[in-house]
Amino acid sequence: IDRDLLAKTRHAKDASEFGKNAQLQTFIGARCTVRRADGALMTASVSPYPLMLYTYVERNEWANAIRLCRYVKDTNMWACLSAMAINARDLDSAEVALAAIEEIEQLQFIMAVKEIPSV
């Protein structure tokens, strides 16, 4: 995977309310539990959309994955979809996702690969 593409898949969230030396206890679905340094347990929520995207990709429901990304309109989601589509060799989905995040060089490469006749 391209490092530029990998950087676009990351989403950072401020976690200063957990303090220093916090430990992740559980991460289930879109909710995680964090143990602070003083022993207190805190919960935090993340977006449910990445899990939905992963589920669609796992089931090879590429049209639903693209529809979800269009609904969410998030660069991180499109970048994740493009990486997963490239990994699964679904060039049509990779083409749509790369176009959405304006990765022109990779998009041109995917389009060139699609034009190669298969035996």
mmCIF file of C-alpha atoms in Angstrom:
data_model
loop_
_atom_site.group_PDB
_atom_site.id
_atom_site.type_symbol
_atom_site.label_atom_id
_atom_site.label_comp_id
_atom_site.label_asym_id
_atom_site.label_seq_id
_atom_site.Cartn_x
_atom_site.Cartn_y
_atom_site.Cartn_z
ATOM 1 C CA ILE A 1 0.000 0.000 0.000
ATOM 2 C CA ASP A 2 1.193 3.483 -0.846
ATOM 3 C CA ARG A 3 2.324 5.555 2.148
ATOM 4 C CA ASP A 4 0.385 8.589 0.901
ATOM 5 C CA LEU A 5 -2.773 6.509 0.765
ATOM 6 C CA LEU A 6 -2.069 5.024 4.178
ATOM 7 C CA ALA A 7 -1.771 8.501 5.704
ATOM 8 C CA LYS A 8 -5.242 9.357 4.391
ATOM 9 C CA THR A 9 -6.803 6.355 6.153
ATOM 10 C CA ARG A 10 -5.890 7.593 9.631
ATOM 11 C CA HIS A 11 -8.220 9.614 11.813
ATOM 12 C CA ALA A 12 -6.873 11.221 14.978
ATOM 13 C CA LYS A 13 -9.139 12.142 17.850
ATOM 14 C CA ASP A 14 -8.249 14.234 20.891
ATOM 15 C CA ALA A 15 -8.135 12.015 23.961
ATOM 16 C CA SER A 16 -6.851 14.462 26.554
ATOM 17 C CA GLU A 17 -9.775 13.651 28.859
ATOM 18 C CA PHE A 18 -8.214 10.242 29.497
ATOM 19 C CA GLY A 19 -5.027 11.743 30.891
ATOM 20 C CA LYS A 20 -1.553 10.268 30.731
ATOM 21 C CA ASN A 21 -0.828 6.533 30.806
ATOM 22 C CA ALA A 22 -4.382 5.521 29.905
ATOM 23 C CA GLN A 23 -4.903 1.958 28.692
ATOM 24 C CA LEU A 24 -7.420 0.693 26.180
ATOM 25 C CA GLN A 25 -9.461 -2.038 27.884
ATOM 26 C CA THR A 26 -12.047 -3.017 25.259
ATOM 27 C CA PHE A 27 -13.042 -1.961 21.783
ATOM 28 C CA ILE A 28 -16.357 -3.424 20.651
ATOM 29 C CA GLY A 29 -18.258 -2.040 17.699
ATOM 30 C CA ALA A 30 -18.148 1.738 17.912
ATOM 31 C CA ARG A 31 -17.502 1.960 21.657
ATOM 32 C CA CYS A 32 -14.276 1.615 23.599
ATOM 33 C CA THR A 33 -13.505 1.466 27.288
ATOM 34 C CA VAL A 34 -10.367 3.158 28.602
ATOM 35 C CA ARG A 35 -8.813 2.777 32.042
ATOM 36 C CA ARG A 36 -7.249 6.000 33.254
ATOM 37 C CA ALA A 37 -4.064 6.076 35.347
ATOM 38 C CA ASP A 38 -6.162 6.609 38.503
ATOM 39 C CA GLY A 39 -8.114 3.386 37.788
ATOM 40 C CA ALA A 40 -11.332 5.012 36.606
ATOM 41 C CA LEU A 41 -13.046 3.480 33.570
ATOM 42 C CA MET A 42 -14.255 5.815 30.846
ATOM 43 C CA THR A 43 -16.101 5.068 27.636
ATOM 44 C CA ALA A 44 -15.736 6.782 24.314
ATOM 45 C CA SER A 45 -17.530 6.370 21.041
ATOM 46 C CA VAL A 46 -16.170 6.389 17.544
ATOM 47 C CA SER A 47 -17.957 6.565 14.230
ATOM 48 C CA PRO A 48 -19.865 3.379 13.338
ATOM 49 C CA TYR A 49 -19.187 3.892 9.625
ATOM 50 C CA PRO A 50 -15.725 2.250 9.393
ATOM 51 C CA LEU A 51 -17.144 -0.939 10.900
ATOM 52 C CA MET A 52 -20.023 -0.833 8.417
ATOM 53 C CA LEU A 53 -17.562 -0.317 5.568
ATOM 54 C CA TYR A 54 -15.464 -3.262 6.692
ATOM 55 C CA THR A 55 -18.575 -5.439 6.916
ATOM 56 C CA TYR A 56 -19.628 -4.542 3.381
ATOM 57 C CA VAL A 57 -16.144 -5.242 2.032
ATOM 58 C CA GLU A 58 -15.933 -8.528 3.918
ATOM 59 C CA ARG A 59 -19.192 -9.610 2.243
ATOM 60 C CA ASN A 60 -18.016 -8.384 -1.184
ATOM 61 C CA GLU A 61 -20.847 -5.830 -1.263
ATOM 62 C CA TRP A 62 -18.819 -3.217 -3.106
ATOM 63 C CA ALA A 63 -21.826 -1.238 -4.328
ATOM 64 C CA ASN A 64 -23.043 -0.830 -0.733
ATOM 65 C CA ALA A 65 -19.543 0.170 0.380
ATOM 66 C CA ILE A 66 -19.405 2.871 -2.302
ATOM 67 C CA ARG A 67 -22.910 4.036 -1.387
ATOM 68 C CA LEU A 68 -21.867 4.313 2.282
ATOM 69 C CA CYS A 69 -18.795 6.380 1.417
ATOM 70 C CA ARG A 70 -20.884 8.686 -0.751
ATOM 71 C CA TYR A 71 -23.300 9.152 2.150
ATOM 72 C CA VAL A 72 -20.592 9.816 4.754
ATOM 73 C CA LYS A 73 -18.491 12.086 2.472
ATOM 74 C CA ASP A 74 -15.296 11.487 4.440
ATOM 75 C CA THR A 75 -11.818 11.293 2.902
ATOM 76 C CA ASN A 76 -10.720 8.713 5.471
ATOM 77 C CA MET A 77 -13.535 6.380 4.456
ATOM 78 C CA TRP A 78 -12.755 6.748 0.752
ATOM 79 C CA ALA A 79 -9.071 6.065 1.412
ATOM 80 C CA CYS A 80 -9.936 2.940 3.412
ATOM 81 C CA LEU A 81 -12.238 1.749 0.660
ATOM 82 C CA SER A 82 -9.579 2.302 -1.996
ATOM 83 C CA ALA A 83 -6.970 0.371 0.006
ATOM 84 C CA MET A 84 -9.380 -2.498 0.661
ATOM 85 C CA ALA A 85 -10.512 -2.577 -2.974
ATOM 86 C CA ILE A 86 -6.922 -2.652 -4.240
ATOM 87 C CA ASN A 87 -6.122 -5.434 -1.799
ATOM 88 C CA ALA A 88 -9.188 -7.411 -2.949
ATOM 89 C CA ARG A 89 -8.370 -6.654 -6.612
ATOM 90 C CA ASP A 90 -11.736 -4.990 -7.172
ATOM 91 C CA LEU A 91 -10.494 -2.428 -9.647
ATOM 92 C CA ASP A 92 -13.898 -0.851 -10.323
ATOM 93 C CA SER A 93 -14.371 0.066 -6.658
ATOM 94 C CA ALA A 94 -10.736 1.147 -6.376
ATOM 95 C CA GLU A 95 -11.243 3.443 -9.361
ATOM 96 C CA VAL A 96 -14.286 5.124 -7.793
ATOM 97 C CA ALA A 97 -12.585 5.509 -4.402
ATOM 98 C CA LEU A 98 -9.320 6.879 -5.806
ATOM 99 C CA ALA A 99 -11.240 9.389 -7.907
ATOM 100 C CA ALA A 100 -13.121 10.540 -4.793
ATOM 101 C CA ILE A 101 -9.888 11.307 -2.924
ATOM 102 C CA GLU A 102 -8.218 12.738 -6.038
ATOM 103 C CA GLU A 103 -5.313 10.273 -6.139
ATOM 104 C CA ILE A 104 -4.712 10.918 -9.826
ATOM 105 C CA GLU A 105 -1.516 8.896 -10.303
ATOM 106 C CA GLN A 106 -2.941 5.769 -8.698
ATOM 107 C CA LEU A 107 -6.221 6.264 -10.533
ATOM 108 C CA GLN A 108 -4.398 6.414 -13.868
ATOM 109 C CA PHE A 109 -2.480 3.259 -12.982
ATOM 110 C CA ILE A 110 -5.701 1.399 -12.079
ATOM 111 C CA MET A 111 -7.315 2.526 -15.326
ATOM 112 C CA ALA A 112 -4.269 1.347 -17.296
ATOM 113 C CA VAL A 113 -4.372 -2.033 -15.551
ATOM 114 C CA LYS A 114 -8.079 -2.388 -16.344
ATOM 115 C CA GLU A 115 -7.315 -1.922 -20.054
ATOM 116 C CA ILE A 116 -4.890 -4.850 -20.131
ATOM 117 C CA PRO A 117 -6.648 -7.804 -21.765
ATOM 118 C CA SER A 118 -6.913 -10.861 -19.554
ATOM 119 C CA VAL A 119 -6.154 -14.297 -20.913
#
